[in-house]
């Protein structure tokens, strides 16, 4: 497939990616250790939560008659059933009342209308404690937890704006300080602020202007280095920004990402030798192969759906060239 140039091409990228994800449902399933204190959250709840988050956004941005919508809803229903229709969140909350990941995963499902009132009530009780409010977290994670609370009806007004300047992106840093960790941090700040692409207009105008200027070279750097997962996240950020400015990601950025796809539409995290993962390129077999492909493939679907969605009306002042003092390129 050539570089996506039309909404139909972008839907093809998203469709192939979600088809591969759908074929790997057993790898997203929660195992018997889902409630174990020493369970591997990053290999159980985290993949399921990321699946739910992306599919919730895909469903939101597609019409019910669109096959993409039907597949996304099917995957959401699968994820909800894996949690025993939310009952496992309540059990997790009782086992680890101050762990934030159950609320974060639940919030992704709640955004698609899948709710468990008893869990929300229990989470609200814990959220009123000083122990919960004073849990030490990095600013980007804290912003995500605040957004998860809001989705569940738990409101702490005034905290999000106070936390934003403490994030890497919120501080409008010198562009040359961008790196891998900063890249993942900034993408998640954008995802949280825009409610995963549902409300691009909520993005502060100074961040929109800053990203309009500096996202293209950062994206180019990541794709040149074969960092496909981060590249996909940055393409999703570009799509969020484009919903307010109308500026699209360069075609060659999509071309590079598409060229990295496997035969079934899956995309690797990066250019590491797949021989080290217990599978040959294109095999699609093995747990390590799944772990090396699932997130970047989900991000490709996420970015493609956002890029193909109709842009929002640009807010006043959200245009290229309005750079924070000292951050812009020379005129």
PDB file of C-alpha atoms in Angstrom:
ATOM      1  CA  UNK A   1       0.000   0.000   0.000  1.00  0.00           C
ATOM      2  CA  UNK A   2       1.257   3.479  -0.823  1.00  0.00           C
ATOM      3  CA  UNK A   3       1.237   6.363   1.624  1.00  0.00           C
ATOM      4  CA  UNK A   4      -2.244   7.275   2.872  1.00  0.00           C
ATOM      5  CA  UNK A   5      -3.498  10.325   0.979  1.00  0.00           C
ATOM      6  CA  UNK A   6      -7.235  10.022   1.450  1.00  0.00           C
ATOM      7  CA  UNK A   7      -9.626   9.187   4.256  1.00  0.00           C
ATOM      8  CA  UNK A   8     -10.193   5.817   2.571  1.00  0.00           C
ATOM      9  CA  UNK A   9      -6.455   5.031   2.662  1.00  0.00           C
ATOM     10  CA  UNK A  10      -6.339   5.934   6.344  1.00  0.00           C
ATOM     11  CA  UNK A  11      -9.321   3.676   7.046  1.00  0.00           C
ATOM     12  CA  UNK A  12      -7.439   0.869   5.303  1.00  0.00           C
ATOM     13  CA  UNK A  13      -4.464   1.363   7.626  1.00  0.00           C
ATOM     14  CA  UNK A  14      -6.803   1.392  10.633  1.00  0.00           C
ATOM     15  CA  UNK A  15      -8.808  -1.566   9.345  1.00  0.00           C
ATOM     16  CA  UNK A  16      -5.758  -3.760   8.746  1.00  0.00           C
ATOM     17  CA  UNK A  17      -4.337  -2.850  12.144  1.00  0.00           C
ATOM     18  CA  UNK A  18      -7.564  -3.619  13.998  1.00  0.00           C
ATOM     19  CA  UNK A  19      -7.997  -6.849  12.026  1.00  0.00           C
ATOM     20  CA  UNK A  20      -4.590  -8.024  13.255  1.00  0.00           C
ATOM     21  CA  UNK A  21      -5.450  -6.942  16.793  1.00  0.00           C
ATOM     22  CA  UNK A  22      -8.751  -8.821  16.551  1.00  0.00           C
ATOM     23  CA  UNK A  23      -6.912 -11.945  15.438  1.00  0.00           C
ATOM     24  CA  UNK A  24      -4.835 -11.755  18.640  1.00  0.00           C
ATOM     25  CA  UNK A  25      -7.733 -11.562  21.105  1.00  0.00           C
ATOM     26  CA  UNK A  26      -6.384 -14.461  23.197  1.00  0.00           C
ATOM     27  CA  UNK A  27      -3.216 -12.437  23.850  1.00  0.00           C
ATOM     28  CA  UNK A  28      -5.277  -9.602  25.342  1.00  0.00           C
ATOM     29  CA  UNK A  29      -7.250 -11.945  27.594  1.00  0.00           C
ATOM     30  CA  UNK A  30      -6.754 -11.677  31.354  1.00  0.00           C
ATOM     31  CA  UNK A  31      -5.125 -14.745  32.864  1.00  0.00           C
ATOM     32  CA  UNK A  32      -5.632 -16.442  36.188  1.00  0.00           C
ATOM     33  CA  UNK A  33      -3.098 -14.053  37.744  1.00  0.00           C
ATOM     34  CA  UNK A  34      -5.131 -10.918  36.941  1.00  0.00           C
ATOM     35  CA  UNK A  35      -5.928 -10.444  40.631  1.00  0.00           C
ATOM     36  CA  UNK A  36      -2.606 -11.691  41.974  1.00  0.00           C
ATOM     37  CA  UNK A  37      -0.668  -9.183  44.072  1.00  0.00           C
ATOM     38  CA  UNK A  38       2.525 -10.072  42.176  1.00  0.00           C
ATOM     39  CA  UNK A  39       0.815 -10.307  38.791  1.00  0.00           C
ATOM     40  CA  UNK A  40       2.427  -8.683  35.747  1.00  0.00           C
ATOM     41  CA  UNK A  41       0.149  -5.712  35.170  1.00  0.00           C
ATOM     42  CA  UNK A  42       2.109  -4.655  32.071  1.00  0.00           C
ATOM     43  CA  UNK A  43       1.286  -7.974  30.425  1.00  0.00           C
ATOM     44  CA  UNK A  44      -2.344  -8.248  31.461  1.00  0.00           C
ATOM     45  CA  UNK A  45      -4.272  -5.126  32.466  1.00  0.00           C
ATOM     46  CA  UNK A  46      -2.128  -2.683  30.489  1.00  0.00           C
ATOM     47  CA  UNK A  47      -2.685  -4.297  27.044  1.00  0.00           C
ATOM     48  CA  UNK A  48      -6.399  -4.709  27.762  1.00  0.00           C
ATOM     49  CA  UNK A  49      -6.700  -1.076  28.845  1.00  0.00           C
ATOM     50  CA  UNK A  50      -4.851   0.166  25.768  1.00  0.00           C
ATOM     51  CA  UNK A  51      -7.100  -1.946  23.562  1.00  0.00           C
ATOM     52  CA  UNK A  52     -10.170  -0.441  25.225  1.00  0.00           C
ATOM     53  CA  UNK A  53      -8.864   3.130  24.981  1.00  0.00           C
ATOM     54  CA  UNK A  54      -8.079   2.962  21.273  1.00  0.00           C
ATOM     55  CA  UNK A  55     -11.286   1.131  20.385  1.00  0.00           C
ATOM     56  CA  UNK A  56     -13.361   3.648  22.361  1.00  0.00           C
ATOM     57  CA  UNK A  57     -11.873   6.449  20.257  1.00  0.00           C
ATOM     58  CA  UNK A  58     -12.331   4.525  17.004  1.00  0.00           C
ATOM     59  CA  UNK A  59     -15.974   3.878  17.869  1.00  0.00           C
ATOM     60  CA  UNK A  60     -16.478   7.555  18.744  1.00  0.00           C
ATOM     61  CA  UNK A  61     -15.075   8.775  15.406  1.00  0.00           C
ATOM     62  CA  UNK A  62     -16.798   6.280  13.088  1.00  0.00           C
ATOM     63  CA  UNK A  63     -20.394   5.798  12.037  1.00  0.00           C
ATOM     64  CA  UNK A  64     -22.275   2.703  13.258  1.00  0.00           C
ATOM     65  CA  UNK A  65     -22.499   1.498   9.654  1.00  0.00           C
ATOM     66  CA  UNK A  66     -18.698   1.621   9.248  1.00  0.00           C
ATOM     67  CA  UNK A  67     -16.991  -1.808   9.541  1.00  0.00           C
ATOM     68  CA  UNK A  68     -14.320  -0.106  11.657  1.00  0.00           C
ATOM     69  CA  UNK A  69     -16.980   0.858  14.163  1.00  0.00           C
ATOM     70  CA  UNK A  70     -18.360  -2.677  14.322  1.00  0.00           C
ATOM     71  CA  UNK A  71     -14.912  -4.169  14.887  1.00  0.00           C
ATOM     72  CA  UNK A  72     -14.054  -1.598  17.550  1.00  0.00           C
ATOM     73  CA  UNK A  73     -17.349  -2.237  19.380  1.00  0.00           C
ATOM     74  CA  UNK A  74     -16.728  -5.973  19.195  1.00  0.00           C
ATOM     75  CA  UNK A  75     -13.300  -5.553  20.755  1.00  0.00           C
ATOM     76  CA  UNK A  76     -14.749  -3.282  23.444  1.00  0.00           C
ATOM     77  CA  UNK A  77     -17.348  -5.920  24.282  1.00  0.00           C
ATOM     78  CA  UNK A  78     -14.570  -8.512  24.450  1.00  0.00           C
ATOM     79  CA  UNK A  79     -12.552  -6.325  26.842  1.00  0.00           C
ATOM     80  CA  UNK A  80     -15.616  -5.720  29.025  1.00  0.00           C
ATOM     81  CA  UNK A  81     -16.338  -9.438  29.231  1.00  0.00           C
ATOM     82  CA  UNK A  82     -12.718 -10.074  30.247  1.00  0.00           C
ATOM     83  CA  UNK A  83     -13.345  -7.859  33.287  1.00  0.00           C
ATOM     84  CA  UNK A  84     -16.532  -9.829  34.098  1.00  0.00           C
ATOM     85  CA  UNK A  85     -18.528  -6.738  33.128  1.00  0.00           C
ATOM     86  CA  UNK A  86     -16.549  -4.594  35.543  1.00  0.00           C
ATOM     87  CA  UNK A  87     -16.720  -6.900  38.552  1.00  0.00           C
ATOM     88  CA  UNK A  88     -12.967  -7.517  38.494  1.00  0.00           C
ATOM     89  CA  UNK A  89     -12.342  -3.792  38.951  1.00  0.00           C
ATOM     90  CA  UNK A  90     -14.281  -3.853  42.203  1.00  0.00           C
ATOM     91  CA  UNK A  91     -12.304  -6.864  43.394  1.00  0.00           C
ATOM     92  CA  UNK A  92      -9.039  -5.179  42.407  1.00  0.00           C
ATOM     93  CA  UNK A  93     -10.049  -2.025  44.228  1.00  0.00           C
ATOM     94  CA  UNK A  94     -10.611  -3.991  47.410  1.00  0.00           C
ATOM     95  CA  UNK A  95      -7.269  -5.778  47.061  1.00  0.00           C
ATOM     96  CA  UNK A  96      -5.256  -2.646  46.151  1.00  0.00           C
ATOM     97  CA  UNK A  97      -7.352   0.393  47.102  1.00  0.00           C
ATOM     98  CA  UNK A  98      -4.596   2.909  46.359  1.00  0.00           C
ATOM     99  CA  UNK A  99      -3.495   1.457  43.005  1.00  0.00           C
ATOM    100  CA  UNK A 100      -4.450   3.800  40.164  1.00  0.00           C
ATOM    101  CA  UNK A 101      -4.289   1.379  37.231  1.00  0.00           C
ATOM    102  CA  UNK A 102      -7.728  -0.211  37.869  1.00  0.00           C
ATOM    103  CA  UNK A 103      -9.336   3.242  37.685  1.00  0.00           C
ATOM    104  CA  UNK A 104      -7.353   4.157  34.565  1.00  0.00           C
ATOM    105  CA  UNK A 105      -8.301   0.973  32.711  1.00  0.00           C
ATOM    106  CA  UNK A 106     -11.905   1.221  33.866  1.00  0.00           C
ATOM    107  CA  UNK A 107     -12.107   4.835  32.688  1.00  0.00           C
ATOM    108  CA  UNK A 108     -11.220   3.768  29.146  1.00  0.00           C
ATOM    109  CA  UNK A 109     -14.193   1.391  29.127  1.00  0.00           C
ATOM    110  CA  UNK A 110     -16.446   3.915  30.856  1.00  0.00           C
ATOM    111  CA  UNK A 111     -15.747   6.389  28.055  1.00  0.00           C
ATOM    112  CA  UNK A 112     -17.474   3.912  25.736  1.00  0.00           C
ATOM    113  CA  UNK A 113     -20.498   3.644  28.031  1.00  0.00           C
ATOM    114  CA  UNK A 114     -19.473   0.455  29.839  1.00  0.00           C
ATOM    115  CA  UNK A 115     -19.944   1.171  33.537  1.00  0.00           C
ATOM    116  CA  UNK A 116     -20.025  -0.598  36.892  1.00  0.00           C
ATOM    117  CA  UNK A 117     -21.728   1.693  39.471  1.00  0.00           C
ATOM    118  CA  UNK A 118     -20.480  -0.241  42.500  1.00  0.00           C
ATOM    119  CA  UNK A 119     -16.863   0.189  41.429  1.00  0.00           C
ATOM    120  CA  UNK A 120     -17.360   3.885  40.791  1.00  0.00           C
ATOM    121  CA  UNK A 121     -18.871   4.332  44.248  1.00  0.00           C
ATOM    122  CA  UNK A 122     -16.009   2.475  45.914  1.00  0.00           C
ATOM    123  CA  UNK A 123     -13.404   4.414  43.919  1.00  0.00           C
ATOM    124  CA  UNK A 124     -15.042   7.704  44.904  1.00  0.00           C
ATOM    125  CA  UNK A 125     -14.774   6.801  48.593  1.00  0.00           C
ATOM    126  CA  UNK A 126     -11.035   6.088  48.285  1.00  0.00           C
ATOM    127  CA  UNK A 127     -10.476   9.223  46.163  1.00  0.00           C
ATOM    128  CA  UNK A 128     -11.715  11.361  49.079  1.00  0.00           C
ATOM    129  CA  UNK A 129      -8.887  10.162  51.320  1.00  0.00           C
ATOM    130  CA  UNK A 130      -5.711  12.126  51.874  1.00  0.00           C
ATOM    131  CA  UNK A 131      -3.746   8.979  51.065  1.00  0.00           C
ATOM    132  CA  UNK A 132      -5.155   8.930  47.525  1.00  0.00           C
ATOM    133  CA  UNK A 133      -4.799  12.658  46.927  1.00  0.00           C
ATOM    134  CA  UNK A 134      -1.209  12.700  48.165  1.00  0.00           C
ATOM    135  CA  UNK A 135       0.027   9.676  46.203  1.00  0.00           C
ATOM    136  CA  UNK A 136       3.293  10.746  44.579  1.00  0.00           C
ATOM    137  CA  UNK A 137       3.159  10.548  40.785  1.00  0.00           C
ATOM    138  CA  UNK A 138       4.992  12.175  37.925  1.00  0.00           C
ATOM    139  CA  UNK A 139       2.970  15.102  36.512  1.00  0.00           C
ATOM    140  CA  UNK A 140       1.975  13.365  33.267  1.00  0.00           C
ATOM    141  CA  UNK A 141       0.672  10.315  35.124  1.00  0.00           C
ATOM    142  CA  UNK A 142      -1.163  12.537  37.579  1.00  0.00           C
ATOM    143  CA  UNK A 143      -2.873  14.334  34.725  1.00  0.00           C
ATOM    144  CA  UNK A 144      -4.006  10.954  33.403  1.00  0.00           C
ATOM    145  CA  UNK A 145      -5.357   9.909  36.797  1.00  0.00           C
ATOM    146  CA  UNK A 146      -7.271  13.180  37.101  1.00  0.00           C
ATOM    147  CA  UNK A 147      -8.856  12.558  33.702  1.00  0.00           C
ATOM    148  CA  UNK A 148      -9.749   9.001  34.729  1.00  0.00           C
ATOM    149  CA  UNK A 149     -11.396  10.346  37.875  1.00  0.00           C
ATOM    150  CA  UNK A 150     -13.461  12.798  35.828  1.00  0.00           C
ATOM    151  CA  UNK A 151     -14.717  10.021  33.566  1.00  0.00           C
ATOM    152  CA  UNK A 152     -15.893   8.189  36.671  1.00  0.00           C
ATOM    153  CA  UNK A 153     -17.639  11.219  38.156  1.00  0.00           C
ATOM    154  CA  UNK A 154     -14.868  12.090  40.609  1.00  0.00           C
ATOM    155  CA  UNK A 155     -14.002  15.779  40.270  1.00  0.00           C
ATOM    156  CA  UNK A 156     -11.121  17.694  41.799  1.00  0.00           C
ATOM    157  CA  UNK A 157     -11.616  21.070  40.177  1.00  0.00           C
ATOM    158  CA  UNK A 158      -8.603  23.255  39.534  1.00  0.00           C
ATOM    159  CA  UNK A 159      -5.892  20.602  39.749  1.00  0.00           C
ATOM    160  CA  UNK A 160      -5.316  19.867  36.063  1.00  0.00           C
ATOM    161  CA  UNK A 161      -4.200  23.411  35.119  1.00  0.00           C
ATOM    162  CA  UNK A 162      -1.902  23.476  38.142  1.00  0.00           C
ATOM    163  CA  UNK A 163      -0.272  20.194  37.125  1.00  0.00           C
ATOM    164  CA  UNK A 164       0.089  20.952  33.417  1.00  0.00           C
ATOM    165  CA  UNK A 165       3.078  23.356  33.651  1.00  0.00           C
ATOM    166  CA  UNK A 166       4.982  20.649  35.547  1.00  0.00           C
ATOM    167  CA  UNK A 167       4.870  18.292  32.549  1.00  0.00           C
ATOM    168  CA  UNK A 168       7.600  18.381  29.917  1.00  0.00           C
ATOM    169  CA  UNK A 169       5.261  19.671  27.218  1.00  0.00           C
ATOM    170  CA  UNK A 170       3.408  22.054  29.523  1.00  0.00           C
ATOM    171  CA  UNK A 171       6.677  23.827  30.313  1.00  0.00           C
ATOM    172  CA  UNK A 172       7.286  24.573  26.606  1.00  0.00           C
ATOM    173  CA  UNK A 173      10.905  23.374  26.761  1.00  0.00           C
ATOM    174  CA  UNK A 174      13.691  24.100  24.331  1.00  0.00           C
ATOM    175  CA  UNK A 175      12.868  21.926  21.287  1.00  0.00           C
ATOM    176  CA  UNK A 176      16.360  20.418  21.142  1.00  0.00           C
ATOM    177  CA  UNK A 177      15.787  18.760  24.553  1.00  0.00           C
ATOM    178  CA  UNK A 178      13.290  16.350  22.941  1.00  0.00           C
ATOM    179  CA  UNK A 179      14.127  12.674  23.504  1.00  0.00           C
ATOM    180  CA  UNK A 180      12.381   9.310  23.662  1.00  0.00           C
ATOM    181  CA  UNK A 181      11.093   9.698  27.230  1.00  0.00           C
ATOM    182  CA  UNK A 182      10.014  13.284  26.596  1.00  0.00           C
ATOM    183  CA  UNK A 183       8.268  12.117  23.438  1.00  0.00           C
ATOM    184  CA  UNK A 184       6.105   9.575  25.221  1.00  0.00           C
ATOM    185  CA  UNK A 185       5.381  12.081  27.973  1.00  0.00           C
ATOM    186  CA  UNK A 186       4.251  14.791  25.568  1.00  0.00           C
ATOM    187  CA  UNK A 187       1.995  12.457  23.574  1.00  0.00           C
ATOM    188  CA  UNK A 188       0.178  11.414  26.714  1.00  0.00           C
ATOM    189  CA  UNK A 189      -0.248  14.994  27.882  1.00  0.00           C
ATOM    190  CA  UNK A 190      -1.962  15.689  24.541  1.00  0.00           C
ATOM    191  CA  UNK A 191      -4.071  12.532  24.814  1.00  0.00           C
ATOM    192  CA  UNK A 192      -5.214  13.440  28.318  1.00  0.00           C
ATOM    193  CA  UNK A 193      -5.928  17.082  27.511  1.00  0.00           C
ATOM    194  CA  UNK A 194      -7.862  16.234  24.342  1.00  0.00           C
ATOM    195  CA  UNK A 195      -9.657  13.256  25.912  1.00  0.00           C
ATOM    196  CA  UNK A 196      -7.889  10.947  23.475  1.00  0.00           C
ATOM    197  CA  UNK A 197      -8.817  13.024  20.455  1.00  0.00           C
ATOM    198  CA  UNK A 198     -12.468  13.519  21.368  1.00  0.00           C
ATOM    199  CA  UNK A 199     -12.062  17.176  22.344  1.00  0.00           C
ATOM    200  CA  UNK A 200      -9.163  18.711  20.435  1.00  0.00           C
ATOM    201  CA  UNK A 201     -10.529  22.175  21.168  1.00  0.00           C
ATOM    202  CA  UNK A 202      -9.578  21.680  24.819  1.00  0.00           C
ATOM    203  CA  UNK A 203      -5.897  21.943  23.912  1.00  0.00           C
ATOM    204  CA  UNK A 204      -4.339  25.199  25.219  1.00  0.00           C
ATOM    205  CA  UNK A 205      -3.484  27.504  22.328  1.00  0.00           C
ATOM    206  CA  UNK A 206       0.153  27.901  23.353  1.00  0.00           C
ATOM    207  CA  UNK A 207       0.634  24.141  23.200  1.00  0.00           C
ATOM    208  CA  UNK A 208      -1.062  23.970  19.794  1.00  0.00           C
ATOM    209  CA  UNK A 209       1.255  26.662  18.418  1.00  0.00           C
ATOM    210  CA  UNK A 210       4.328  25.026  19.968  1.00  0.00           C
ATOM    211  CA  UNK A 211       3.444  21.599  18.547  1.00  0.00           C
ATOM    212  CA  UNK A 212       2.622  23.058  15.135  1.00  0.00           C
ATOM    213  CA  UNK A 213       6.195  24.325  14.937  1.00  0.00           C
ATOM    214  CA  UNK A 214       8.145  21.473  16.459  1.00  0.00           C
ATOM    215  CA  UNK A 215       6.189  18.266  15.970  1.00  0.00           C
ATOM    216  CA  UNK A 216       7.284  17.804  12.322  1.00  0.00           C
ATOM    217  CA  UNK A 217      11.046  17.624  13.048  1.00  0.00           C
ATOM    218  CA  UNK A 218      10.487  15.426  16.112  1.00  0.00           C
ATOM    219  CA  UNK A 219       8.320  13.073  14.072  1.00  0.00           C
ATOM    220  CA  UNK A 220      10.905  12.961  11.301  1.00  0.00           C
ATOM    221  CA  UNK A 221      13.656  12.138  13.809  1.00  0.00           C
ATOM    222  CA  UNK A 222      11.699   9.258  15.354  1.00  0.00           C
ATOM    223  CA  UNK A 223      10.692   7.695  12.050  1.00  0.00           C
ATOM    224  CA  UNK A 224      14.221   8.067  10.670  1.00  0.00           C
ATOM    225  CA  UNK A 225      15.420   6.078  13.709  1.00  0.00           C
ATOM    226  CA  UNK A 226      12.802   3.357  13.186  1.00  0.00           C
ATOM    227  CA  UNK A 227      10.935   4.224  16.391  1.00  0.00           C
ATOM    228  CA  UNK A 228       7.569   3.152  14.967  1.00  0.00           C
ATOM    229  CA  UNK A 229       5.636   3.060  18.232  1.00  0.00           C
ATOM    230  CA  UNK A 230       6.563   6.587  19.253  1.00  0.00           C
ATOM    231  CA  UNK A 231       6.170   7.666  15.644  1.00  0.00           C
ATOM    232  CA  UNK A 232       2.592   6.378  15.664  1.00  0.00           C
ATOM    233  CA  UNK A 233       1.849   8.267  18.874  1.00  0.00           C
ATOM    234  CA  UNK A 234       3.282  11.459  17.380  1.00  0.00           C
ATOM    235  CA  UNK A 235       1.131  10.973  14.269  1.00  0.00           C
ATOM    236  CA  UNK A 236      -1.863  10.752  16.597  1.00  0.00           C
ATOM    237  CA  UNK A 237      -0.768  14.016  18.227  1.00  0.00           C
ATOM    238  CA  UNK A 238      -0.398  15.540  14.765  1.00  0.00           C
ATOM    239  CA  UNK A 239      -3.976  14.487  14.032  1.00  0.00           C
ATOM    240  CA  UNK A 240      -5.216  16.119  17.254  1.00  0.00           C
ATOM    241  CA  UNK A 241      -3.399  19.347  16.370  1.00  0.00           C
ATOM    242  CA  UNK A 242      -4.737  19.189  12.814  1.00  0.00           C
ATOM    243  CA  UNK A 243      -8.291  19.042  14.138  1.00  0.00           C
ATOM    244  CA  UNK A 244      -7.828  22.624  15.316  1.00  0.00           C
ATOM    245  CA  UNK A 245      -5.325  24.051  12.798  1.00  0.00           C
ATOM    246  CA  UNK A 246      -6.159  22.082   9.647  1.00  0.00           C
ATOM    247  CA  UNK A 247      -2.454  21.284   9.106  1.00  0.00           C
ATOM    248  CA  UNK A 248      -1.814  17.625   8.329  1.00  0.00           C
ATOM    249  CA  UNK A 249       1.176  15.392   9.052  1.00  0.00           C
ATOM    250  CA  UNK A 250       3.599  15.150   6.110  1.00  0.00           C
ATOM    251  CA  UNK A 251       2.688  12.382   3.676  1.00  0.00           C
ATOM    252  CA  UNK A 252       6.194  10.937   3.907  1.00  0.00           C
ATOM    253  CA  UNK A 253       5.673  10.345   7.660  1.00  0.00           C
ATOM    254  CA  UNK A 254       2.743   8.058   6.924  1.00  0.00           C
ATOM    255  CA  UNK A 255       4.706   6.488   4.086  1.00  0.00           C
ATOM    256  CA  UNK A 256       7.492   5.471   6.449  1.00  0.00           C
ATOM    257  CA  UNK A 257       5.091   4.015   8.988  1.00  0.00           C
ATOM    258  CA  UNK A 258       3.176   2.077   6.335  1.00  0.00           C
ATOM    259  CA  UNK A 259       6.446   0.673   4.987  1.00  0.00           C
ATOM    260  CA  UNK A 260       7.210  -0.787   8.426  1.00  0.00           C
ATOM    261  CA  UNK A 261       4.007  -2.865   8.489  1.00  0.00           C
ATOM    262  CA  UNK A 262       4.049  -6.641   8.513  1.00  0.00           C
ATOM    263  CA  UNK A 263       2.020  -8.688   6.031  1.00  0.00           C
ATOM    264  CA  UNK A 264      -1.078  -8.640   8.248  1.00  0.00           C
ATOM    265  CA  UNK A 265      -1.009  -4.940   9.035  1.00  0.00           C
ATOM    266  CA  UNK A 266       0.908  -5.220  12.311  1.00  0.00           C
ATOM    267  CA  UNK A 267       3.637  -2.692  13.118  1.00  0.00           C
ATOM    268  CA  UNK A 268       6.691  -3.343  15.327  1.00  0.00           C
ATOM    269  CA  UNK A 269       7.646  -1.135  18.242  1.00  0.00           C
ATOM    270  CA  UNK A 270      10.972  -0.388  16.593  1.00  0.00           C
ATOM    271  CA  UNK A 271      13.579  -1.848  14.275  1.00  0.00           C
ATOM    272  CA  UNK A 272      15.013  -4.423  16.679  1.00  0.00           C
ATOM    273  CA  UNK A 273      15.932  -7.783  15.140  1.00  0.00           C
ATOM    274  CA  UNK A 274      12.790  -9.917  15.340  1.00  0.00           C
ATOM    275  CA  UNK A 275      14.970 -13.013  15.542  1.00  0.00           C
ATOM    276  CA  UNK A 276      15.551 -12.060  19.164  1.00  0.00           C
ATOM    277  CA  UNK A 277      11.813 -12.235  19.805  1.00  0.00           C
ATOM    278  CA  UNK A 278      11.318 -15.915  19.127  1.00  0.00           C
ATOM    279  CA  UNK A 279       9.634 -15.335  15.781  1.00  0.00           C
ATOM    280  CA  UNK A 280      10.570 -14.594  12.205  1.00  0.00           C
ATOM    281  CA  UNK A 281       9.294 -11.391  10.604  1.00  0.00           C
ATOM    282  CA  UNK A 282       5.769 -12.044   9.409  1.00  0.00           C
ATOM    283  CA  UNK A 283       5.260 -15.136  11.556  1.00  0.00           C
ATOM    284  CA  UNK A 284       2.802 -13.383  13.821  1.00  0.00           C
ATOM    285  CA  UNK A 285       3.436 -16.175  16.326  1.00  0.00           C
ATOM    286  CA  UNK A 286       4.650 -16.117  19.878  1.00  0.00           C
ATOM    287  CA  UNK A 287       4.001 -14.100  22.973  1.00  0.00           C
ATOM    288  CA  UNK A 288       7.094 -11.950  22.503  1.00  0.00           C
ATOM    289  CA  UNK A 289       6.096 -11.170  18.947  1.00  0.00           C
ATOM    290  CA  UNK A 290       2.729  -9.975  20.229  1.00  0.00           C
ATOM    291  CA  UNK A 291       4.329  -7.785  22.900  1.00  0.00           C
ATOM    292  CA  UNK A 292       6.613  -6.254  20.268  1.00  0.00           C
ATOM    293  CA  UNK A 293       3.710  -5.354  17.980  1.00  0.00           C
ATOM    294  CA  UNK A 294       0.409  -4.852  19.775  1.00  0.00           C
ATOM    295  CA  UNK A 295       0.864  -1.307  21.097  1.00  0.00           C
ATOM    296  CA  UNK A 296       2.379   0.192  17.957  1.00  0.00           C
ATOM    297  CA  UNK A 297      -0.350  -1.470  15.881  1.00  0.00           C
ATOM    298  CA  UNK A 298      -3.036   0.001  18.128  1.00  0.00           C
ATOM    299  CA  UNK A 299      -1.375   3.416  17.835  1.00  0.00           C
ATOM    300  CA  UNK A 300      -1.393   3.171  14.036  1.00  0.00           C
ATOM    301  CA  UNK A 301      -5.139   2.499  14.094  1.00  0.00           C
ATOM    302  CA  UNK A 302      -5.666   5.327  16.586  1.00  0.00           C
ATOM    303  CA  UNK A 303      -3.641   7.835  14.550  1.00  0.00           C
ATOM    304  CA  UNK A 304      -5.227   6.811  11.237  1.00  0.00           C
ATOM    305  CA  UNK A 305      -8.783   7.198  12.552  1.00  0.00           C
ATOM    306  CA  UNK A 306      -8.018  10.601  14.066  1.00  0.00           C
ATOM    307  CA  UNK A 307      -6.260  11.745  10.881  1.00  0.00           C
ATOM    308  CA  UNK A 308      -9.228  10.682   8.785  1.00  0.00           C
ATOM    309  CA  UNK A 309     -11.808  12.372  10.999  1.00  0.00           C
ATOM    310  CA  UNK A 310     -13.304  15.701   9.992  1.00  0.00           C
ATOM    311  CA  UNK A 311     -11.278  18.604  11.440  1.00  0.00           C
ATOM    312  CA  UNK A 312     -12.790  20.813  14.122  1.00  0.00           C
ATOM    313  CA  UNK A 313     -13.140  24.530  13.589  1.00  0.00           C
ATOM    314  CA  UNK A 314      -9.810  26.266  14.353  1.00  0.00           C
ATOM    315  CA  UNK A 315      -9.924  28.333  17.549  1.00  0.00           C
ATOM    316  CA  UNK A 316      -8.777  31.963  17.218  1.00  0.00           C
ATOM    317  CA  UNK A 317      -4.995  32.260  17.356  1.00  0.00           C
ATOM    318  CA  UNK A 318      -4.240  28.545  16.965  1.00  0.00           C
ATOM    319  CA  UNK A 319      -2.006  28.953  13.948  1.00  0.00           C
ATOM    320  CA  UNK A 320       1.581  28.243  13.072  1.00  0.00           C
ATOM    321  CA  UNK A 321       4.036  30.970  13.882  1.00  0.00           C
ATOM    322  CA  UNK A 322       2.613  32.008  17.254  1.00  0.00           C
ATOM    323  CA  UNK A 323       5.585  30.753  19.176  1.00  0.00           C
ATOM    324  CA  UNK A 324       6.259  31.172  22.874  1.00  0.00           C
ATOM    325  CA  UNK A 325       9.041  33.697  23.449  1.00  0.00           C
ATOM    326  CA  UNK A 326      12.448  32.266  22.802  1.00  0.00           C
ATOM    327  CA  UNK A 327      11.199  28.935  21.405  1.00  0.00           C
ATOM    328  CA  UNK A 328      10.664  29.680  17.740  1.00  0.00           C
ATOM    329  CA  UNK A 329      12.927  29.317  14.784  1.00  0.00           C
ATOM    330  CA  UNK A 330      14.527  32.430  13.383  1.00  0.00           C
ATOM    331  CA  UNK A 331      12.292  34.392  11.031  1.00  0.00           C
TER     332      UNK A 331
END
